[in-house]
Amino acid sequence: MTESAATLLRTAAELATYAPGTEPDGSAAASRGERAVVMTMGALHEGHASLIHTARAMVGPAGQVVVTVFVNPLQFGEAADLDRYPRTLDADLSVAGAAGADAVFAPSVDEVYPGGEPQVRISAGPMGERLEGASRPGHFDGMLTVVAKMLHLTRPDVAFFGQKDAQQLALIRRMVRDLNFPVEIVGVETAREPDGLALSSRNRFLDPHERHTALALSGALFAARDRLAAQQALHARAQTTGATEDRAAGLTRLGEARLAADAQAVARARPDGGPAAVRAAARSILDDAASAQPPLDLDYLALVDPADFTEIPDDRTAGDAILAVAARVGATRLIDNIPLTFGATP
């Protein structure tokens, strides 16, 4: 695979003749191994490139990597948002090819929905009505419908999606499991700018001041992660040293105020810091950003179970979670999230 622009495929018929096991003219060929698919809406950036790199590494040189580029109208609640979404197909072909893709499937809306908007769609169910689904009604139904169509058209062995869209990834995994799609779904870690901002096609809409405010999203997530890690480290010390409230009281009587405060913090440390502490650490950063210029307009901050995206109760002491945030800065809506594990040993 040379670092050149990927082959452009515009129709389902072209994609079919490009399938593993056939040559472009339809004649038989030796097996090319597994096919990997990376689904995008275009405007490719380094985050997409990391997905393509991961896909290429998994299927190897004998495999085939196809990137889909399709701005799906079913996912947009407002026509203005659909029109505003960037279209950069020529650049996308270069980015995809350089990252290791063999082909880019970029069909028209008429090619994907030849009879107009589909009468039959996939429902995202209760999970699709939470968080992003509550903010963007119908979004996940449209997303799952086009993902299902693209899986049928591209026929991959494995498909790659970014963990930045954590709720989307969870719903795709659920659809594949519930509807018995013969494909493996792989989530790829969120790619970030050096300053921590999650890579997104929407970042190009931020002016320098808005971008500075937008850093509060990742800053809030990192603050929550650090708070959890600190609490878990304190708990580990308590387990190791046997710190107790009695020891703290004894140090206080001896006039060792600093050591007493430390011993008390260790003695009271929970194994996880508690979901409430994690939420509070994140919210403190977001509250400050709400007073910035320009301000951050928070949509939601949620600590959820990755299985169904329901809120985690404050008494949860162990298990995996996702801390998710969504907000607007100026006219641009951004999302981010970070995985957390309660009760883990540092």
Tab-separated table of C-alpha atoms in Angstrom:
chain	number	residue	atom	x	y	z
A	1	MET	CA	0.000	0.000	0.000
A	2	THR	CA	1.629	3.249	-1.091
A	3	GLU	CA	0.846	6.569	0.525
A	4	SER	CA	-1.378	7.940	-2.237
A	5	ALA	CA	-5.008	8.961	-2.494
A	6	ALA	CA	-7.415	6.095	-1.893
A	7	THR	CA	-9.558	4.781	-4.756
A	8	LEU	CA	-12.880	6.610	-4.952
A	9	LEU	CA	-16.018	4.469	-5.202
A	10	ARG	CA	-19.301	6.271	-5.779
A	11	THR	CA	-21.908	3.537	-6.204
A	12	ALA	CA	-22.928	0.286	-4.571
A	13	ALA	CA	-22.151	-1.456	-7.864
A	14	GLU	CA	-18.585	-0.131	-7.850
A	15	LEU	CA	-18.202	-1.171	-4.238
A	16	ALA	CA	-19.468	-4.668	-5.024
A	17	THR	CA	-16.891	-5.195	-7.769
A	18	TYR	CA	-14.224	-3.906	-5.383
A	19	ALA	CA	-15.098	-6.613	-2.837
A	20	PRO	CA	-12.431	-9.092	-1.650
A	21	GLY	CA	-12.196	-12.068	-3.945
A	22	THR	CA	-12.870	-10.178	-7.179
A	23	GLU	CA	-10.928	-7.893	-9.466
A	24	PRO	CA	-12.424	-4.550	-10.528
A	25	ASP	CA	-13.595	-6.218	-13.760
A	26	GLY	CA	-15.455	-8.875	-11.747
A	27	SER	CA	-13.032	-11.736	-12.439
A	28	ALA	CA	-11.945	-14.044	-9.657
A	29	ALA	CA	-8.861	-13.226	-7.637
A	30	ALA	CA	-6.967	-14.650	-4.717
A	31	SER	CA	-8.355	-13.846	-1.283
A	32	ARG	CA	-7.205	-10.504	0.047
A	33	GLY	CA	-7.943	-11.402	3.649
A	34	GLU	CA	-10.296	-9.563	5.972
A	35	ARG	CA	-12.066	-6.320	5.120
A	36	ALA	CA	-12.069	-3.503	7.645
A	37	VAL	CA	-14.410	-0.525	7.420
A	38	VAL	CA	-14.073	2.904	9.013
A	39	MET	CA	-17.341	4.873	8.819
A	40	THR	CA	-17.146	8.656	8.713
A	41	MET	CA	-19.042	11.722	7.574
A	42	GLY	CA	-15.902	13.110	5.964
A	43	ALA	CA	-13.840	16.186	6.871
A	44	LEU	CA	-11.182	13.684	7.915
A	45	HIS	CA	-8.617	14.652	10.553
A	46	GLU	CA	-5.964	12.885	12.620
A	47	GLY	CA	-8.647	11.236	14.732
A	48	HIS	CA	-10.014	9.516	11.640
A	49	ALA	CA	-6.475	8.733	10.527
A	50	SER	CA	-5.862	6.912	13.820
A	51	LEU	CA	-8.924	4.749	13.128
A	52	ILE	CA	-7.607	3.932	9.661
A	53	HIS	CA	-4.125	3.157	10.994
A	54	THR	CA	-5.652	0.810	13.576
A	55	ALA	CA	-7.775	-0.872	10.921
A	56	ARG	CA	-4.780	-1.384	8.646
A	57	ALA	CA	-2.716	-2.811	11.502
A	58	MET	CA	-5.463	-5.293	12.368
A	59	VAL	CA	-6.116	-6.670	8.873
A	60	GLY	CA	-2.508	-6.437	7.719
A	61	PRO	CA	-1.212	-5.929	4.179
A	62	ALA	CA	-3.353	-8.794	2.847
A	63	GLY	CA	-6.537	-7.197	4.170
A	64	GLN	CA	-8.610	-4.387	2.743
A	65	VAL	CA	-9.489	-1.095	4.433
A	66	VAL	CA	-12.511	0.835	3.165
A	67	VAL	CA	-13.457	4.262	4.522
A	68	THR	CA	-17.028	5.427	4.057
A	69	VAL	CA	-17.699	9.150	3.634
A	70	PHE	CA	-21.371	10.027	3.826
A	71	VAL	CA	-23.070	13.002	5.464
A	72	ASN	CA	-26.229	11.267	6.597
A	73	PRO	CA	-29.271	13.579	6.517
A	74	LEU	CA	-31.200	11.317	8.899
A	75	GLN	CA	-28.829	12.269	11.730
A	76	PHE	CA	-29.439	16.021	11.519
A	77	GLY	CA	-32.369	17.638	13.252
A	78	GLU	CA	-32.008	20.951	11.444
A	79	ALA	CA	-31.329	21.560	7.753
A	80	ALA	CA	-28.942	24.385	8.682
A	81	ASP	CA	-26.713	21.965	10.602
A	82	LEU	CA	-26.708	19.559	7.656
A	83	ASP	CA	-25.767	22.342	5.234
A	84	ARG	CA	-23.053	23.601	7.579
A	85	TYR	CA	-21.286	20.267	7.900
A	86	PRO	CA	-17.936	20.485	6.021
A	87	ARG	CA	-17.483	18.551	2.770
A	88	THR	CA	-13.805	18.021	1.850
A	89	LEU	CA	-13.791	14.902	-0.323
A	90	ASP	CA	-10.576	15.593	-2.250
A	91	ALA	CA	-8.657	16.108	0.983
A	92	ASP	CA	-10.401	13.086	2.515
A	93	LEU	CA	-9.100	10.844	-0.273
A	94	SER	CA	-5.553	11.960	0.461
A	95	VAL	CA	-5.877	11.590	4.233
A	96	ALA	CA	-7.447	8.148	3.888
A	97	GLY	CA	-4.822	6.922	1.449
A	98	ALA	CA	-1.909	8.235	3.515
A	99	ALA	CA	-3.322	6.525	6.615
A	100	GLY	CA	-3.552	3.158	4.875
A	101	ALA	CA	-7.011	2.969	3.284
A	102	ASP	CA	-7.458	1.189	-0.019
A	103	ALA	CA	-10.735	2.815	-0.999
A	104	VAL	CA	-13.196	5.515	-0.010
A	105	PHE	CA	-16.869	4.779	-0.561
A	106	ALA	CA	-18.546	8.178	-0.936
A	107	PRO	CA	-22.073	7.639	-2.238
A	108	SER	CA	-24.661	10.319	-2.912
A	109	VAL	CA	-27.810	10.644	-0.832
A	110	ASP	CA	-29.816	9.189	-3.752
A	111	GLU	CA	-27.492	6.185	-3.855
A	112	VAL	CA	-27.978	5.429	-0.166
A	113	TYR	CA	-31.685	6.304	-0.061
A	114	PRO	CA	-32.882	5.695	-3.652
A	115	GLY	CA	-36.540	5.930	-2.715
A	116	GLY	CA	-36.165	9.041	-0.586
A	117	GLU	CA	-36.115	8.909	3.204
A	118	PRO	CA	-36.567	5.280	4.262
A	119	GLN	CA	-39.973	4.234	5.544
A	120	VAL	CA	-38.389	1.540	7.726
A	121	ARG	CA	-35.699	2.607	10.163
A	122	ILE	CA	-33.842	1.088	13.083
A	123	SER	CA	-34.922	2.307	16.505
A	124	ALA	CA	-32.226	3.038	19.047
A	125	GLY	CA	-34.606	2.162	21.884
A	126	PRO	CA	-34.380	3.589	25.423
A	127	MET	CA	-30.594	4.036	25.331
A	128	GLY	CA	-31.000	6.216	22.261
A	129	GLU	CA	-33.283	8.595	24.148
A	130	ARG	CA	-30.688	9.502	26.791
A	131	LEU	CA	-27.995	12.208	26.749
A	132	GLU	CA	-27.275	12.853	23.043
A	133	GLY	CA	-30.624	11.306	22.155
A	134	ALA	CA	-32.452	13.688	24.483
A	135	SER	CA	-30.604	16.676	23.044
A	136	ARG	CA	-30.996	15.525	19.436
A	137	PRO	CA	-34.266	13.546	19.101
A	138	GLY	CA	-34.141	10.948	16.343
A	139	HIS	CA	-30.381	11.311	15.880
A	140	PHE	CA	-29.512	7.784	16.918
A	141	ASP	CA	-32.327	6.213	14.884
A	142	GLY	CA	-30.861	7.891	11.810
A	143	MET	CA	-27.322	6.901	12.770
A	144	LEU	CA	-28.153	3.236	13.300
A	145	THR	CA	-30.172	3.105	10.083
A	146	VAL	CA	-27.252	4.326	7.976
A	147	VAL	CA	-24.700	2.204	9.852
A	148	ALA	CA	-26.842	-0.867	9.194
A	149	LYS	CA	-27.050	0.042	5.492
A	150	MET	CA	-23.305	0.642	5.277
A	151	LEU	CA	-22.582	-2.669	6.987
A	152	HIS	CA	-24.751	-4.434	4.414
A	153	LEU	CA	-23.136	-2.582	1.510
A	154	THR	CA	-19.508	-2.873	2.608
A	155	ARG	CA	-19.750	-6.381	4.145
A	156	PRO	CA	-16.815	-5.948	6.549
A	157	ASP	CA	-15.313	-8.503	8.882
A	158	VAL	CA	-14.516	-5.729	11.347
A	159	ALA	CA	-15.644	-2.105	11.699
A	160	PHE	CA	-13.904	0.667	13.629
A	161	PHE	CA	-15.479	3.568	15.509
A	162	GLY	CA	-14.020	6.237	17.780
A	163	GLN	CA	-14.664	6.193	21.510
A	164	LYS	CA	-15.224	9.960	21.455
A	165	ASP	CA	-18.761	9.128	20.323
A	166	ALA	CA	-19.166	6.707	23.215
A	167	GLN	CA	-22.957	6.514	23.157
A	168	GLN	CA	-22.938	5.932	19.405
A	169	LEU	CA	-20.363	3.155	19.833
A	170	ALA	CA	-22.422	1.503	22.570
A	171	LEU	CA	-25.564	1.599	20.424
A	172	ILE	CA	-23.787	0.151	17.385
A	173	ARG	CA	-22.441	-2.686	19.508
A	174	ARG	CA	-25.935	-3.329	20.851
A	175	MET	CA	-27.476	-3.292	17.367
A	176	VAL	CA	-24.862	-5.719	16.050
A	177	ARG	CA	-25.475	-8.055	18.972
A	178	ASP	CA	-29.267	-7.798	19.004
A	179	LEU	CA	-29.676	-8.147	15.236
A	180	ASN	CA	-26.907	-10.725	14.691
A	181	PHE	CA	-24.736	-8.745	12.296
A	182	PRO	CA	-21.701	-10.899	11.366
A	183	VAL	CA	-19.149	-8.193	12.136
A	184	GLU	CA	-16.735	-7.345	14.942
A	185	ILE	CA	-17.001	-3.805	16.313
A	186	VAL	CA	-13.771	-2.220	17.574
A	187	GLY	CA	-13.634	1.017	19.559
A	188	VAL	CA	-10.537	3.192	19.186
A	189	GLU	CA	-9.319	5.578	21.886
A	190	THR	CA	-10.174	9.265	21.459
A	191	ALA	CA	-7.483	11.207	19.615
A	192	ARG	CA	-6.658	14.595	21.127
A	193	GLU	CA	-4.846	17.790	20.278
A	194	PRO	CA	-1.661	18.459	22.296
A	195	ASP	CA	-3.693	20.754	24.567
A	196	GLY	CA	-6.216	17.970	25.298
A	197	LEU	CA	-9.108	19.063	23.080
A	198	ALA	CA	-10.729	16.016	21.476
A	199	LEU	CA	-10.224	15.993	17.720
A	200	SER	CA	-13.448	16.801	15.887
A	201	SER	CA	-14.470	18.077	12.488
A	202	ARG	CA	-16.375	20.793	14.348
A	203	ASN	CA	-13.211	22.251	15.908
A	204	ARG	CA	-12.570	24.193	12.689
A	205	PHE	CA	-15.598	26.371	13.510
A	206	LEU	CA	-14.021	27.648	16.767
A	207	ASP	CA	-12.240	30.989	16.775
A	208	PRO	CA	-9.193	31.272	19.106
A	209	HIS	CA	-11.237	32.593	22.055
A	210	GLU	CA	-13.906	29.923	21.642
A	211	ARG	CA	-11.271	27.244	21.408
A	212	HIS	CA	-9.758	28.404	24.700
A	213	THR	CA	-13.160	28.124	26.382
A	214	ALA	CA	-13.740	24.716	24.775
A	215	LEU	CA	-10.704	23.323	26.603
A	216	ALA	CA	-12.924	23.211	29.691
A	217	LEU	CA	-14.558	20.035	28.340
A	218	SER	CA	-11.401	17.955	28.409
A	219	GLY	CA	-10.180	19.860	31.478
A	220	ALA	CA	-13.289	18.825	33.404
A	221	LEU	CA	-12.871	15.195	32.411
A	222	PHE	CA	-9.190	15.157	33.354
A	223	ALA	CA	-9.947	16.826	36.695
A	224	ALA	CA	-12.511	14.124	37.461
A	225	ARG	CA	-10.074	11.385	36.449
A	226	ASP	CA	-7.355	12.891	38.654
A	227	ARG	CA	-9.738	13.222	41.598
A	228	LEU	CA	-10.661	9.566	41.294
A	229	ALA	CA	-7.012	8.511	41.022
A	230	ALA	CA	-6.073	10.575	44.090
A	231	GLN	CA	-8.869	9.071	46.178
A	232	GLN	CA	-7.925	5.567	45.104
A	233	ALA	CA	-4.282	6.249	45.962
A	234	LEU	CA	-5.298	7.455	49.438
A	235	HIS	CA	-7.373	4.340	49.946
A	236	ALA	CA	-4.438	2.164	48.915
A	237	ARG	CA	-2.270	3.942	51.513
A	238	ALA	CA	-4.892	3.315	54.165
A	239	GLN	CA	-4.887	-0.368	53.301
A	240	THR	CA	-1.085	-0.475	53.486
A	241	THR	CA	-0.446	1.672	56.576
A	242	GLY	CA	-3.565	0.841	58.553
A	243	ALA	CA	-4.350	4.542	58.994
A	244	THR	CA	-7.260	5.145	61.356
A	245	GLU	CA	-9.198	8.035	62.837
A	246	ASP	CA	-7.585	7.172	66.191
A	247	ARG	CA	-4.128	7.704	64.745
A	248	ALA	CA	-5.206	11.067	63.349
A	249	ALA	CA	-6.586	12.063	66.754
A	250	GLY	CA	-3.356	11.020	68.430
A	251	LEU	CA	-1.279	13.143	66.085
A	252	THR	CA	-3.558	16.082	66.783
A	253	ARG	CA	-2.939	15.717	70.520
A	254	LEU	CA	0.801	15.731	69.825
A	255	GLY	CA	0.467	18.990	67.913
A	256	GLU	CA	1.256	17.423	64.542
A	257	ALA	CA	-1.494	19.195	62.658
A	258	ARG	CA	-0.181	18.522	59.151
A	259	LEU	CA	0.450	14.834	59.801
A	260	ALA	CA	-2.920	14.566	61.531
A	261	ALA	CA	-4.728	16.055	58.544
A	262	ASP	CA	-2.935	13.660	56.213
A	263	ALA	CA	-3.737	10.654	58.412
A	264	GLN	CA	-7.385	11.703	58.611
A	265	ALA	CA	-7.610	12.058	54.810
A	266	VAL	CA	-6.106	8.611	54.374
A	267	ALA	CA	-8.396	7.066	56.989
A	268	ARG	CA	-11.521	8.529	55.405
A	269	ALA	CA	-10.594	7.723	51.820
A	270	ARG	CA	-13.089	5.576	50.008
A	271	PRO	CA	-11.818	3.045	47.490
A	272	ASP	CA	-13.243	5.150	44.668
A	273	GLY	CA	-13.718	8.701	45.885
A	274	GLY	CA	-17.382	8.277	45.108
A	275	PRO	CA	-19.305	9.266	41.981
A	276	ALA	CA	-20.384	12.483	43.689
A	277	ALA	CA	-16.753	13.552	44.125
A	278	VAL	CA	-15.996	12.771	40.497
A	279	ARG	CA	-18.970	14.785	39.273
A	280	ALA	CA	-18.067	17.693	41.576
A	281	ALA	CA	-14.489	17.858	40.296
A	282	ALA	CA	-15.689	18.056	36.699
A	283	ARG	CA	-18.490	20.503	37.406
A	284	SER	CA	-16.124	22.939	39.118
A	285	ILE	CA	-14.194	23.375	35.864
A	286	LEU	CA	-17.363	23.680	33.802
A	287	ASP	CA	-18.885	26.235	36.178
A	288	ASP	CA	-15.816	28.433	35.785
A	289	ALA	CA	-16.032	28.125	31.993
A	290	ALA	CA	-19.658	29.273	32.106
A	291	SER	CA	-18.328	32.688	33.177
A	292	ALA	CA	-15.602	32.827	30.533
A	293	GLN	CA	-15.689	35.052	27.476
A	294	PRO	CA	-17.121	33.566	25.379
A	295	PRO	CA	-18.979	31.380	27.864
A	296	LEU	CA	-19.451	27.643	27.777
A	297	ASP	CA	-23.133	26.694	27.657
A	298	LEU	CA	-23.374	23.254	29.288
A	299	ASP	CA	-25.840	20.773	27.816
A	300	TYR	CA	-25.084	17.873	30.153
A	301	LEU	CA	-22.497	16.320	32.431
A	302	ALA	CA	-23.291	12.684	33.116
A	303	LEU	CA	-21.570	9.766	34.808
A	304	VAL	CA	-23.124	6.709	33.220
A	305	ASP	CA	-22.975	2.953	32.987
A	306	PRO	CA	-21.339	2.076	29.644
A	307	ALA	CA	-23.779	-0.811	29.146
A	308	ASP	CA	-26.945	1.310	28.906
A	309	PHE	CA	-25.963	4.958	29.598
A	310	THR	CA	-28.075	5.217	32.740
A	311	GLU	CA	-26.767	7.470	35.517
A	312	ILE	CA	-24.526	5.809	38.097
A	313	PRO	CA	-25.753	6.268	41.682
A	314	ASP	CA	-23.599	8.011	44.286
A	315	ASP	CA	-23.199	4.808	46.298
A	316	ARG	CA	-21.478	2.916	43.458
A	317	THR	CA	-18.150	1.606	44.762
A	318	ALA	CA	-16.866	-0.555	41.908
A	319	GLY	CA	-17.171	-1.016	38.173
A	320	ASP	CA	-16.680	0.803	34.895
A	321	ALA	CA	-18.226	4.141	34.018
A	322	ILE	CA	-18.144	6.830	31.354
A	323	LEU	CA	-18.058	10.496	32.277
A	324	ALA	CA	-19.624	12.347	29.342
A	325	VAL	CA	-20.022	16.050	28.655
A	326	ALA	CA	-21.663	18.130	25.938
A	327	ALA	CA	-21.703	21.894	25.582
A	328	ARG	CA	-21.941	24.761	23.138
A	329	VAL	CA	-19.259	27.355	22.660
A	330	GLY	CA	-20.581	30.068	20.401
A	331	ALA	CA	-22.498	28.304	17.630
A	332	THR	CA	-20.527	25.061	17.913
A	333	ARG	CA	-21.699	22.060	19.899
A	334	LEU	CA	-18.966	19.755	21.208
A	335	ILE	CA	-18.948	16.431	23.044
A	336	ASP	CA	-16.276	14.526	24.932
A	337	ASN	CA	-16.011	11.671	27.408
A	338	ILE	CA	-13.551	9.615	29.389
A	339	PRO	CA	-13.747	6.042	30.723
A	340	LEU	CA	-13.341	5.567	34.480
A	341	THR	CA	-13.110	2.526	36.729
A	342	PHE	CA	-14.280	2.728	40.333
A	343	GLY	CA	-12.646	0.514	42.912
A	344	ALA	CA	-9.474	0.008	40.861
A	345	THR	CA	-6.103	-0.432	42.540
A	346	PRO	CA	-3.639	2.306	41.519
